[in-house]
GROMACS .gro file of N, CA, C and O in nm:
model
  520
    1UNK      N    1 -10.012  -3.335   1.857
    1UNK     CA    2  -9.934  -3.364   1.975
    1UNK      C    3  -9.936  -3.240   2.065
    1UNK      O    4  -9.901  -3.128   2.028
    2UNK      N    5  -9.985  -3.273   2.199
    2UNK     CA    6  -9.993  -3.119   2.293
    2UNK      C    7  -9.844  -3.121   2.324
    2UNK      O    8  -9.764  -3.213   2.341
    3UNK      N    9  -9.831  -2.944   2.326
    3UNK     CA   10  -9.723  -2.921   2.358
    3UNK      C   11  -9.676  -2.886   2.486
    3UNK      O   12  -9.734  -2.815   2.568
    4UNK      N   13  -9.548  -2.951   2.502
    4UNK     CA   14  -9.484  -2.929   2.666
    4UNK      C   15  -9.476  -2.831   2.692
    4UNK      O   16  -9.474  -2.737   2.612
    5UNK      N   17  -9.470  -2.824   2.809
    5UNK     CA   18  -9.424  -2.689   2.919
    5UNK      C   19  -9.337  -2.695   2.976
    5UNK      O   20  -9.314  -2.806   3.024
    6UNK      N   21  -9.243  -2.588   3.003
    6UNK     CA   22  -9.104  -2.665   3.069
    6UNK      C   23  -9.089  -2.614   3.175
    6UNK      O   24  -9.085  -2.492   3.191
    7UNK      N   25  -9.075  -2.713   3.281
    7UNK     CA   26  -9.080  -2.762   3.435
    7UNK      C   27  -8.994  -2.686   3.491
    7UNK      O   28  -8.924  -2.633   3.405
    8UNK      N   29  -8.958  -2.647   3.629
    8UNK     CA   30  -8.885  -2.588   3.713
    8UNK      C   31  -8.727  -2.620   3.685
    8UNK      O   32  -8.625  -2.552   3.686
    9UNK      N   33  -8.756  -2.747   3.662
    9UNK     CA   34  -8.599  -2.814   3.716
    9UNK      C   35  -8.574  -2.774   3.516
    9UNK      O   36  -8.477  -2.698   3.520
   10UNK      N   37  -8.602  -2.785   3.402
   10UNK     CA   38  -8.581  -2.737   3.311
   10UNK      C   39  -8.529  -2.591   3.313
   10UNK      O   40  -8.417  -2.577   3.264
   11UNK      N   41  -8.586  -2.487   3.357
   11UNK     CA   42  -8.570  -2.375   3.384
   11UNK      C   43  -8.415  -2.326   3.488
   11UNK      O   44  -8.327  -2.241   3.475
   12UNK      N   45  -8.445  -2.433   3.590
   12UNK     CA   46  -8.289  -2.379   3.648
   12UNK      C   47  -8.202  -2.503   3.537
   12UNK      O   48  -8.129  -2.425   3.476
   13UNK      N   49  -8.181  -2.595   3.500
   13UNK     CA   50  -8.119  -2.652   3.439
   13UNK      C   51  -8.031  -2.564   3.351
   13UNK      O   52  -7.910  -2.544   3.347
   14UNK      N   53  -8.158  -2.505   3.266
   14UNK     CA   54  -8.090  -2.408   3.172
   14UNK      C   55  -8.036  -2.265   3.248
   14UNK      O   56  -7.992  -2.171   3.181
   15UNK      N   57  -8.043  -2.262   3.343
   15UNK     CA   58  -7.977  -2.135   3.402
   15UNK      C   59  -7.812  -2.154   3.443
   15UNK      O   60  -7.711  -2.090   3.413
   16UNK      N   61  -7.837  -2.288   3.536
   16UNK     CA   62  -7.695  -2.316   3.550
   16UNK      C   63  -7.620  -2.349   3.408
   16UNK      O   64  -7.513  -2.291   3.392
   17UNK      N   65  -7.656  -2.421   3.322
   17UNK     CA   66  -7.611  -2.404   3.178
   17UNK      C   67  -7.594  -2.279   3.094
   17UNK      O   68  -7.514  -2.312   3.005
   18UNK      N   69  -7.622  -2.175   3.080
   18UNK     CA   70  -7.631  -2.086   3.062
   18UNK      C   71  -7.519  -1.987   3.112
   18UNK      O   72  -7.446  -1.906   3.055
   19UNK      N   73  -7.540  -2.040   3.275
   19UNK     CA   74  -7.384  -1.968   3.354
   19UNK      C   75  -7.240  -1.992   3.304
   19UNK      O   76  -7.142  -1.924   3.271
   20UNK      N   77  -7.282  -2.145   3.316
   20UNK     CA   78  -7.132  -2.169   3.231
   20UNK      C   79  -7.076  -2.207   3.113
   20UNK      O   80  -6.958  -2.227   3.083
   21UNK      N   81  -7.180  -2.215   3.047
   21UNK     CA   82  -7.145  -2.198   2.891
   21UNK      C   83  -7.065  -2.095   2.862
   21UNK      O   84  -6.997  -2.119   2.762
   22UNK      N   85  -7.043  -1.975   2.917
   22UNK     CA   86  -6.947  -1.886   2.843
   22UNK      C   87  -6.866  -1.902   2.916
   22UNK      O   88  -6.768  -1.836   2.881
   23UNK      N   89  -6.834  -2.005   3.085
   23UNK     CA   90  -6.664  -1.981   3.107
   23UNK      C   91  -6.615  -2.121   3.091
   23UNK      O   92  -6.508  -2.124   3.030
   24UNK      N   93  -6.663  -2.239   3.128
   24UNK     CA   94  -6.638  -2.352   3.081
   24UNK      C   95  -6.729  -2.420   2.991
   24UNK      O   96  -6.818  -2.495   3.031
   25UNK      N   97  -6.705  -2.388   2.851
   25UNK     CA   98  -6.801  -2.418   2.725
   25UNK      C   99  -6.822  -2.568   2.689
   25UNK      O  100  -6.919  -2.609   2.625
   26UNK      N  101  -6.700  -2.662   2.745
   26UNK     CA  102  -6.672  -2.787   2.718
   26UNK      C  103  -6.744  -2.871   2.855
   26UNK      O  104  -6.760  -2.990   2.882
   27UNK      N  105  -6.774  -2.757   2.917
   27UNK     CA  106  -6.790  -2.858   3.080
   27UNK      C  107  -6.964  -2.831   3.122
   27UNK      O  108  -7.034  -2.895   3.200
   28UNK      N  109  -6.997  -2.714   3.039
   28UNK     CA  110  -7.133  -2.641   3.131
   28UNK      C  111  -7.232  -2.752   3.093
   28UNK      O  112  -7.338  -2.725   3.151
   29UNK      N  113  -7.244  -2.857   3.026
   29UNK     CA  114  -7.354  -2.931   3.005
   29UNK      C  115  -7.327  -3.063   3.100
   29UNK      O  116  -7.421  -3.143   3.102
   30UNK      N  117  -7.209  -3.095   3.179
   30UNK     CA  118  -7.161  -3.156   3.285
   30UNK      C  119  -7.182  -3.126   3.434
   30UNK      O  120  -7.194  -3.207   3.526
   31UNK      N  121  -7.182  -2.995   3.440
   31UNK     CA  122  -7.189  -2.957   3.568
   31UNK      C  123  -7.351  -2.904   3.568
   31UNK      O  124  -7.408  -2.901   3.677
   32UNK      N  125  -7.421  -2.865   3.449
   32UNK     CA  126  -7.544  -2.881   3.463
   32UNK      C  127  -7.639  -2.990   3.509
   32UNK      O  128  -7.723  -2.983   3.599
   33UNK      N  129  -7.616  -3.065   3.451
   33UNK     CA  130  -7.676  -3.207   3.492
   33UNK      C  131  -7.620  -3.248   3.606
   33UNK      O  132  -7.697  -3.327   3.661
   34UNK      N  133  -7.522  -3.231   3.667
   34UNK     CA  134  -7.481  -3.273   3.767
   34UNK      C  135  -7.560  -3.186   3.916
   34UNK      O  136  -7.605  -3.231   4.021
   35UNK      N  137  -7.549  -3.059   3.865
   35UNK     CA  138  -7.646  -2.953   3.904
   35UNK      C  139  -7.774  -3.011   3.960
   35UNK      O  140  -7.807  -3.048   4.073
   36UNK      N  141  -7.838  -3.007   3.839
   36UNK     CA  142  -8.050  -3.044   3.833
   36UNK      C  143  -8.018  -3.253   3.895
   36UNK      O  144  -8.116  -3.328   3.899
   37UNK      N  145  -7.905  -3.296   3.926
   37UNK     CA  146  -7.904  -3.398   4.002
   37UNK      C  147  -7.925  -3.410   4.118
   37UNK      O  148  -8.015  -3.465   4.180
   38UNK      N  149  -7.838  -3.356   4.147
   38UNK     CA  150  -7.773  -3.283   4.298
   38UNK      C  151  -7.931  -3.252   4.371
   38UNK      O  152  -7.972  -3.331   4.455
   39UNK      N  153  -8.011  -3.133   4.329
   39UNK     CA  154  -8.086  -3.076   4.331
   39UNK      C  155  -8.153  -3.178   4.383
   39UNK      O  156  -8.135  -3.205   4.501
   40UNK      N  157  -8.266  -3.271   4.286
   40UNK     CA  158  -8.356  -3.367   4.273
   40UNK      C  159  -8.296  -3.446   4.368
   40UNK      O  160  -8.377  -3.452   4.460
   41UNK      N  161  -8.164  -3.531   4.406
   41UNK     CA  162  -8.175  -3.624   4.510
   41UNK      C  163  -8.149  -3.537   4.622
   41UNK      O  164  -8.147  -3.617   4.715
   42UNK      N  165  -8.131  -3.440   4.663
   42UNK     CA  166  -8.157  -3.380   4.781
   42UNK      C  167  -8.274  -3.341   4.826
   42UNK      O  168  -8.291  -3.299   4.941
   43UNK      N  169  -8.351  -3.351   4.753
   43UNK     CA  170  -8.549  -3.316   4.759
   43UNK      C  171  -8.579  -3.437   4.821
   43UNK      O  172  -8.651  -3.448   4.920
   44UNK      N  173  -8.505  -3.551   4.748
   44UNK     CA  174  -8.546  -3.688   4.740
   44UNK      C  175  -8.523  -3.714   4.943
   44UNK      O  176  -8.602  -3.749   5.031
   45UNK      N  177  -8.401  -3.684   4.945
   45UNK     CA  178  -8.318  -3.718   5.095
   45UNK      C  179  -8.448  -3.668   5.171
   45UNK      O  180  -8.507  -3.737   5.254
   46UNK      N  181  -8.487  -3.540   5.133
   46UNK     CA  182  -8.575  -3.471   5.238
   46UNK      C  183  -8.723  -3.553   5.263
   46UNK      O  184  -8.763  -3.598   5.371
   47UNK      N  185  -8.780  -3.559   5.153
   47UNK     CA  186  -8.869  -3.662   5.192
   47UNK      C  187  -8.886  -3.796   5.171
   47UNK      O  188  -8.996  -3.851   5.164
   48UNK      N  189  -8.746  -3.867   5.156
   48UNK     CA  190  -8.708  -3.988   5.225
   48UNK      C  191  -8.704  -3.977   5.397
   48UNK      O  192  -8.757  -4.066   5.463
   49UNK      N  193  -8.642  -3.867   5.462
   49UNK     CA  194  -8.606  -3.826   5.611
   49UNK      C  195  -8.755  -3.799   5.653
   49UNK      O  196  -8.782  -3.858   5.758
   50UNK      N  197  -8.851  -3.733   5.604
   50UNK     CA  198  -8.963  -3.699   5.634
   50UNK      C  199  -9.067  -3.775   5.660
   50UNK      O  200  -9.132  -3.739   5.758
   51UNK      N  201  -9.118  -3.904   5.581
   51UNK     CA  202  -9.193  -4.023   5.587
   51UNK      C  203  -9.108  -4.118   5.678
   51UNK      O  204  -9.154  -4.204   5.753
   52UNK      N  205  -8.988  -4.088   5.661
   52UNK     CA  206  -8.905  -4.199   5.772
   52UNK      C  207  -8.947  -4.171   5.919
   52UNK      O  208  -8.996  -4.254   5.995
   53UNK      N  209  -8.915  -4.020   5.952
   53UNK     CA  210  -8.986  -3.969   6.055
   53UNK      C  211  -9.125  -3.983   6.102
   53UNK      O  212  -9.146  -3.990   6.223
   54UNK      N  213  -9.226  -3.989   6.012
   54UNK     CA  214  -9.339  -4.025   6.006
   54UNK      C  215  -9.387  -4.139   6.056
   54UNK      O  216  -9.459  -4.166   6.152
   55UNK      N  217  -9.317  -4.222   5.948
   55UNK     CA  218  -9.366  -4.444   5.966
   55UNK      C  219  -9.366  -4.400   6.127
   55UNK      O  220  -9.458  -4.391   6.209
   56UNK      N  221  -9.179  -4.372   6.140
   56UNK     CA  222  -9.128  -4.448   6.278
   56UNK      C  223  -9.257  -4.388   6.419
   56UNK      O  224  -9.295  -4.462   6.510
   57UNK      N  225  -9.299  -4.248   6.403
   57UNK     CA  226  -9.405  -4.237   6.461
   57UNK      C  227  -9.576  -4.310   6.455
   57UNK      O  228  -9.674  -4.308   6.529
   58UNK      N  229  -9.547  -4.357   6.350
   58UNK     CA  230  -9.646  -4.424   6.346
   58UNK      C  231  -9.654  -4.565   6.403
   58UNK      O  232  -9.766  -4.618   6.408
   59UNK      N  233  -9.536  -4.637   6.452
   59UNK     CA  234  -9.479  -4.732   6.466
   59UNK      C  235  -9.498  -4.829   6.345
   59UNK      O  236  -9.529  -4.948   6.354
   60UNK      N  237  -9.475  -4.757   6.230
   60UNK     CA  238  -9.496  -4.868   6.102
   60UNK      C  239  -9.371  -4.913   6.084
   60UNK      O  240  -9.300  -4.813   6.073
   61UNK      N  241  -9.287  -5.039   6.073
   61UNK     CA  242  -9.177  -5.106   6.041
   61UNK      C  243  -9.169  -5.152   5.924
   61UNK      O  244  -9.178  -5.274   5.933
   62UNK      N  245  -9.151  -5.110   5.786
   62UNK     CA  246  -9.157  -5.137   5.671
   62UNK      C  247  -9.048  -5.219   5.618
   62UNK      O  248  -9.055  -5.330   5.567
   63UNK      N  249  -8.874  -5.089   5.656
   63UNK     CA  250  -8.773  -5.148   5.567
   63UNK      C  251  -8.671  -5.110   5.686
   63UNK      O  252  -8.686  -5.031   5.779
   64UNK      N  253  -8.531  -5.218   5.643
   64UNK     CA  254  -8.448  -5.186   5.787
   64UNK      C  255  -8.395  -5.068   5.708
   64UNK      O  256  -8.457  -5.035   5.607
   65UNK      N  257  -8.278  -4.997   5.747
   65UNK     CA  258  -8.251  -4.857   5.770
   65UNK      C  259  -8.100  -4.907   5.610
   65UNK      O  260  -8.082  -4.814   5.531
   66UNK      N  261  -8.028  -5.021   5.587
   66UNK     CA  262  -7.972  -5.051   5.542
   66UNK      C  263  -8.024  -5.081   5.362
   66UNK      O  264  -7.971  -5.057   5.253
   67UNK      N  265  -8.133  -5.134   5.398
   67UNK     CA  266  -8.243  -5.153   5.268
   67UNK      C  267  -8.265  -4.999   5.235
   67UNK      O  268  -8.243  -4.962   5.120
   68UNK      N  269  -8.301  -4.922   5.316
   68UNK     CA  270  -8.356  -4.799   5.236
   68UNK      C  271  -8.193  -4.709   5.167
   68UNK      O  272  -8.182  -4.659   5.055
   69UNK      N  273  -8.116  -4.712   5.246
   69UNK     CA  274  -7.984  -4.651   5.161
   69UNK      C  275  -7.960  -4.713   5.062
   69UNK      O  276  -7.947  -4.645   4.960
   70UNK      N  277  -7.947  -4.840   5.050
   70UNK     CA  278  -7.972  -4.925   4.917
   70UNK      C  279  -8.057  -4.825   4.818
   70UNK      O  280  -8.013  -4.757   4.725
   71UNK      N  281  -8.169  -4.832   4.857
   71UNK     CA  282  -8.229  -4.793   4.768
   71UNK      C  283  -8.257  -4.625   4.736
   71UNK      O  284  -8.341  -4.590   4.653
   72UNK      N  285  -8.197  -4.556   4.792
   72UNK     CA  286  -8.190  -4.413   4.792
   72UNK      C  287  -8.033  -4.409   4.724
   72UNK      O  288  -7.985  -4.298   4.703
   73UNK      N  289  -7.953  -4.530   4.690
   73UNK     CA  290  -7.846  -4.518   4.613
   73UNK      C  291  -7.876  -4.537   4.489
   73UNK      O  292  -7.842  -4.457   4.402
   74UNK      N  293  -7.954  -4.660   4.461
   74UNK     CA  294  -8.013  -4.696   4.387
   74UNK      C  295  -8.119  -4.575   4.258
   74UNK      O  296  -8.145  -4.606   4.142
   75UNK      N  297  -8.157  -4.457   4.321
   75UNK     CA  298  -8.263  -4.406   4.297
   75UNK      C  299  -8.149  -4.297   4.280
   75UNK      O  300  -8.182  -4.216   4.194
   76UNK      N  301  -8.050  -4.275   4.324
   76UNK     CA  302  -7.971  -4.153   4.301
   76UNK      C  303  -7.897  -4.189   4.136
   76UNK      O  304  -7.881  -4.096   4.057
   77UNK      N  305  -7.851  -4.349   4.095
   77UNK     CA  306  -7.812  -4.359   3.978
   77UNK      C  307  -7.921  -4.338   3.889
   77UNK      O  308  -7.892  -4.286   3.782
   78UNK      N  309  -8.022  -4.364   3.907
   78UNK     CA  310  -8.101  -4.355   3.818
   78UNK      C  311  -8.200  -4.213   3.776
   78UNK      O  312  -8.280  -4.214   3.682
   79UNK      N  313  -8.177  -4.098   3.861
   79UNK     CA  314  -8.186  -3.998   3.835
   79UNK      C  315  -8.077  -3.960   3.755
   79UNK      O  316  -8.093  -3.943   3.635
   80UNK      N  317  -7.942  -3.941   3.823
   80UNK     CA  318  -7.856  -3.919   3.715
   80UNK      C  319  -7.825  -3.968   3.562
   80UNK      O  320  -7.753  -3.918   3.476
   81UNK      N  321  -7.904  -4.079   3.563
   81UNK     CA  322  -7.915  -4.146   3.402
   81UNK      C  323  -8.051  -4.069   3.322
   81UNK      O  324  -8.069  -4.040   3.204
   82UNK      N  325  -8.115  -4.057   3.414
   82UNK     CA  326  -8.234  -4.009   3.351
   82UNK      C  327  -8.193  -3.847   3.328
   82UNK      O  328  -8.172  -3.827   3.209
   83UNK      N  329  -8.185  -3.783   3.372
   83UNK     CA  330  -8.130  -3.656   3.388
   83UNK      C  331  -8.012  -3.631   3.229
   83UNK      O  332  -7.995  -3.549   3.139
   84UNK      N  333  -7.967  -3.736   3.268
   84UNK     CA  334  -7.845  -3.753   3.153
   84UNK      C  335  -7.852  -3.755   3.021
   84UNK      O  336  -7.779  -3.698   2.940
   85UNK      N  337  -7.994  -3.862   2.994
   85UNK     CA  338  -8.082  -3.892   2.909
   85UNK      C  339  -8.160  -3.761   2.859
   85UNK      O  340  -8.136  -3.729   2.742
   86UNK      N  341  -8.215  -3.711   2.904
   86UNK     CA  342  -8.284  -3.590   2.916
   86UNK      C  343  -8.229  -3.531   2.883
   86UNK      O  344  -8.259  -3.503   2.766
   87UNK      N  345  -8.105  -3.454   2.936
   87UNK     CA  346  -8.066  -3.312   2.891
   87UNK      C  347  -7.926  -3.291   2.812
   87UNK      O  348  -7.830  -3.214   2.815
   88UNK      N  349  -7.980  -3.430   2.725
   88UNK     CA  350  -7.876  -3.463   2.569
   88UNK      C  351  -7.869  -3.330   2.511
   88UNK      O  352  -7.927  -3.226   2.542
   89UNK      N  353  -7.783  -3.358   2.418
   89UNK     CA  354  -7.788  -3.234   2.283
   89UNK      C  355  -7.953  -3.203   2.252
   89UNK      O  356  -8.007  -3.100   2.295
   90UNK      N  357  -7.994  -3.260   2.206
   90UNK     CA  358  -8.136  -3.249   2.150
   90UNK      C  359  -8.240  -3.164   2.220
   90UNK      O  360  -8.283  -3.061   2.168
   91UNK      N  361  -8.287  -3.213   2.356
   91UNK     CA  362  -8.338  -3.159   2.489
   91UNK      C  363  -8.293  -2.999   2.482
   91UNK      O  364  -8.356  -2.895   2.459
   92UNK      N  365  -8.152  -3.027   2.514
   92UNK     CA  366  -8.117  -2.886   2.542
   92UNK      C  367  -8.120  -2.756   2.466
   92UNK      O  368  -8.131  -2.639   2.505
   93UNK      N  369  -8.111  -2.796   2.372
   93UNK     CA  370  -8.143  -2.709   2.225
   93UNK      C  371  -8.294  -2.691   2.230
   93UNK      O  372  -8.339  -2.577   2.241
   94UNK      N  373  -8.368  -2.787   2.222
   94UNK     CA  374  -8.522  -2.723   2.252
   94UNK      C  375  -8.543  -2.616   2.354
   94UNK      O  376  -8.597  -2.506   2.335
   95UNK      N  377  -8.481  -2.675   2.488
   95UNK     CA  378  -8.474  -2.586   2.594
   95UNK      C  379  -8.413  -2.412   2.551
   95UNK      O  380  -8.463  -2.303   2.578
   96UNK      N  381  -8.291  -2.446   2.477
   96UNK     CA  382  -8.254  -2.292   2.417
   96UNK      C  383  -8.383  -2.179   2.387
   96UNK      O  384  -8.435  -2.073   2.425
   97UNK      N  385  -8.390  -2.292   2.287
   97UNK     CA  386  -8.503  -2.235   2.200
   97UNK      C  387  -8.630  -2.176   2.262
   97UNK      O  388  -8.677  -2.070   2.220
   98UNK      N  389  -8.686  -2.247   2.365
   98UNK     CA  390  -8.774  -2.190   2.460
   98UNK      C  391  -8.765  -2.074   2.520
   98UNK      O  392  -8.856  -1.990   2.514
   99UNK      N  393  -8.614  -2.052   2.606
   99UNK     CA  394  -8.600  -1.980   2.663
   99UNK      C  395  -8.537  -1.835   2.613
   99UNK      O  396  -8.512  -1.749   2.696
  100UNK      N  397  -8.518  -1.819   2.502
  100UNK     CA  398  -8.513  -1.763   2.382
  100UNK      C  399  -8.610  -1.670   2.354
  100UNK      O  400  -8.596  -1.549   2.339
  101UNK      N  401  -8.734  -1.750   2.348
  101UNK     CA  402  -8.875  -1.690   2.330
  101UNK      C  403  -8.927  -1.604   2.437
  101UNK      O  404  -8.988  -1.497   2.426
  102UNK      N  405  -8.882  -1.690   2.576
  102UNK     CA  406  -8.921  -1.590   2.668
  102UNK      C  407  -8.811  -1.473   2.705
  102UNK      O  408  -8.710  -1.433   2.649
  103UNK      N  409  -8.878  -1.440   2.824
  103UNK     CA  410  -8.782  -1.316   2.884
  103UNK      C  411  -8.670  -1.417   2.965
  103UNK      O  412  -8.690  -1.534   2.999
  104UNK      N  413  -8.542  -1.332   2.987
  104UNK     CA  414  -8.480  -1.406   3.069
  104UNK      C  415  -8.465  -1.387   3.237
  104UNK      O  416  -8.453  -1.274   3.285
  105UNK      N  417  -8.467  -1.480   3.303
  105UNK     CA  418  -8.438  -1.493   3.439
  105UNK      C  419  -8.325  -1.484   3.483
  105UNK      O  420  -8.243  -1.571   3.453
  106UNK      N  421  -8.294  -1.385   3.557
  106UNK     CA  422  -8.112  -1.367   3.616
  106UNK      C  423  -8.117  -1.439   3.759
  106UNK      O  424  -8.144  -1.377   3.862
  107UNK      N  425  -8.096  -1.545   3.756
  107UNK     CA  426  -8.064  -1.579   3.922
  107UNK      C  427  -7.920  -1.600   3.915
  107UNK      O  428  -7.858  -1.621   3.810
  108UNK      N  429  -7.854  -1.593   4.071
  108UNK     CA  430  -7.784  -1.536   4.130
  108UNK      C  431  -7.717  -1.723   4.141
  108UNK      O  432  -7.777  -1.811   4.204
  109UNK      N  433  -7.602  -1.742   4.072
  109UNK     CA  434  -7.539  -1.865   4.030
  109UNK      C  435  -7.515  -1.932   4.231
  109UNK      O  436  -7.523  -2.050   4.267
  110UNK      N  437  -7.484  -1.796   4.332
  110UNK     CA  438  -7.499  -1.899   4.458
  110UNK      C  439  -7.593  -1.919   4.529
  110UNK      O  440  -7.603  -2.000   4.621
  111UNK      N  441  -7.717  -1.797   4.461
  111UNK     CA  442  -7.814  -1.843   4.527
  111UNK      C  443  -7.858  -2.010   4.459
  111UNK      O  444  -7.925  -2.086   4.527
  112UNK      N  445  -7.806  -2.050   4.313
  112UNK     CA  446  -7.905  -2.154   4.297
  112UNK      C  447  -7.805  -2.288   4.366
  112UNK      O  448  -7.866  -2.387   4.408
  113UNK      N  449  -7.661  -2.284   4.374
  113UNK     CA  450  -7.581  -2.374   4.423
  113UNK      C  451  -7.611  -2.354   4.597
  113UNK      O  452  -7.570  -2.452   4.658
  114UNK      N  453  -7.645  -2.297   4.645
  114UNK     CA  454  -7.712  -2.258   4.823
  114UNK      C  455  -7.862  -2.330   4.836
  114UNK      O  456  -7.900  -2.371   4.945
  115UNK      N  457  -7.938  -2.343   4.725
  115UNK     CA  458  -8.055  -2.351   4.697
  115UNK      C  459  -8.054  -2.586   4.755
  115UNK      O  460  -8.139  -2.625   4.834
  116UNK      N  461  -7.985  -2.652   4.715
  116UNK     CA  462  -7.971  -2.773   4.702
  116UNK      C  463  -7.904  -2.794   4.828
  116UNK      O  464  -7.948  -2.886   4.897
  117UNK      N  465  -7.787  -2.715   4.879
  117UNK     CA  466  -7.745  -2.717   5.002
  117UNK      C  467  -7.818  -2.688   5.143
  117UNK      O  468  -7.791  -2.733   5.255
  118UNK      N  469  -7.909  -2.609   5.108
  118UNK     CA  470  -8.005  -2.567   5.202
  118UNK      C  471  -8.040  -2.694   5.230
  118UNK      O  472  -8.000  -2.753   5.331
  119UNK      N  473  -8.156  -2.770   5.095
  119UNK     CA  474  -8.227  -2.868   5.154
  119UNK      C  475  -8.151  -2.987   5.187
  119UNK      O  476  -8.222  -3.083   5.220
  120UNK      N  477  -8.005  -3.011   5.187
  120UNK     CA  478  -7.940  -3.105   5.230
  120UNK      C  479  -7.916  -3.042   5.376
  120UNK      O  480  -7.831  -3.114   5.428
  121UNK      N  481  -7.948  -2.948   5.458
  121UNK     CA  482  -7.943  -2.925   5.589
  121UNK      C  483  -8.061  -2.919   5.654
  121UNK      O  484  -8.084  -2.908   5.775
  122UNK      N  485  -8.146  -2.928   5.543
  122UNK     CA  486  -8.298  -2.917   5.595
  122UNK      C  487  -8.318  -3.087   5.607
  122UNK      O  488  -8.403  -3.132   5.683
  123UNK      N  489  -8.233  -3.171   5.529
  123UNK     CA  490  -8.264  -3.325   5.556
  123UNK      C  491  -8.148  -3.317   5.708
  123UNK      O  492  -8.198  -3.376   5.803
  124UNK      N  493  -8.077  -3.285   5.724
  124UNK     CA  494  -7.978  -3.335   5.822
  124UNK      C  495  -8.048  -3.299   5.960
  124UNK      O  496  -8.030  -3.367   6.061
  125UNK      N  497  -8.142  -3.168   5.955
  125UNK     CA  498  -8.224  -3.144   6.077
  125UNK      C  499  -8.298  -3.238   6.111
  125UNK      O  500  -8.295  -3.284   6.225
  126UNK      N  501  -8.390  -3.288   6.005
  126UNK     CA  502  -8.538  -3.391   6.016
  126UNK      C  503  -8.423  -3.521   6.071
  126UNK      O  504  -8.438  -3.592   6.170
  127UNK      N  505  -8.313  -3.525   5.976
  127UNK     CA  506  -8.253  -3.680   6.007
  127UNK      C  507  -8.218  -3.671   6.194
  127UNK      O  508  -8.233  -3.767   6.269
  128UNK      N  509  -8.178  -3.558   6.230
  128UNK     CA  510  -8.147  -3.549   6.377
  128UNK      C  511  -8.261  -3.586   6.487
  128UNK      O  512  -8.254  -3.660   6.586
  129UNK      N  513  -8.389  -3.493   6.426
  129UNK     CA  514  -8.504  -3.551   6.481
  129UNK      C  515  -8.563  -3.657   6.517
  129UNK      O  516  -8.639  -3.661   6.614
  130UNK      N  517  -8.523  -3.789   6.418
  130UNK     CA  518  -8.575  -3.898   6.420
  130UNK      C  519  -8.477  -3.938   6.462
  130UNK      O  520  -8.464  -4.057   6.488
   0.00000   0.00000   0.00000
């Protein structure tokens, strides 16, 4: 079986976990995932806003504007399930274990909570555009 490599969003996952494991020990695997959520549907917003911008220049008419929030709601539960799924007990302990082996990464707990906010202003620009 080839072995995984662990992905970006693994890496800050376990960082924001990591942060708060030693001040809220009962909560840091909650606000982690909620974290690497957050994160992923704000990527999502951005290039949802970005191809939207695009079609409409293209004059392509695909989906009304009501259908796609549907489904960018739709796509937000199901990251968070998947996410949820993912970064069970089991997951995360591998993840330990990985990061264990390597050296550790100190990022800066507002740079990574600024990091998701950014690109939720970087969607609100493109959304102004169009």
């Amino acid at each position: 079986m080839p072995k995984k490599e662990m992905t970006t969003f693994d890496a800050l996952f376990y960082h924001v976990f990591q942060h708060y494991k030693n001040r809220k020990s009962k909560k840091a695997n909650s606000i982690a995932v909620f974290y690497i959520t957050f994160l992923q549907c704000s990527l999502l917003l951005v290039l949802g806003v970005f191809f939207a911008g695009f079609f409409k220049s293209m004059h392509v008419d695909t989906m009304s504007a009501g259908k796609v929030w549907t489904l960018f709601a739709l796509a937000v539960v199901f990251i968070h399930f998947k996410n949820w799924m993912k970064y069970g007990g089991r997951k995360r302990k591998v993840l330990n274990a990985k990061m264990l082996k390597n050296k550790k990464l100190n990022y800066s707990i507002w740079l990574l909570w600024l990091l998701p906010l950014g690109i939720l202003g970087l969607a609100f620009v493109l959304l102004q555009a169009v």
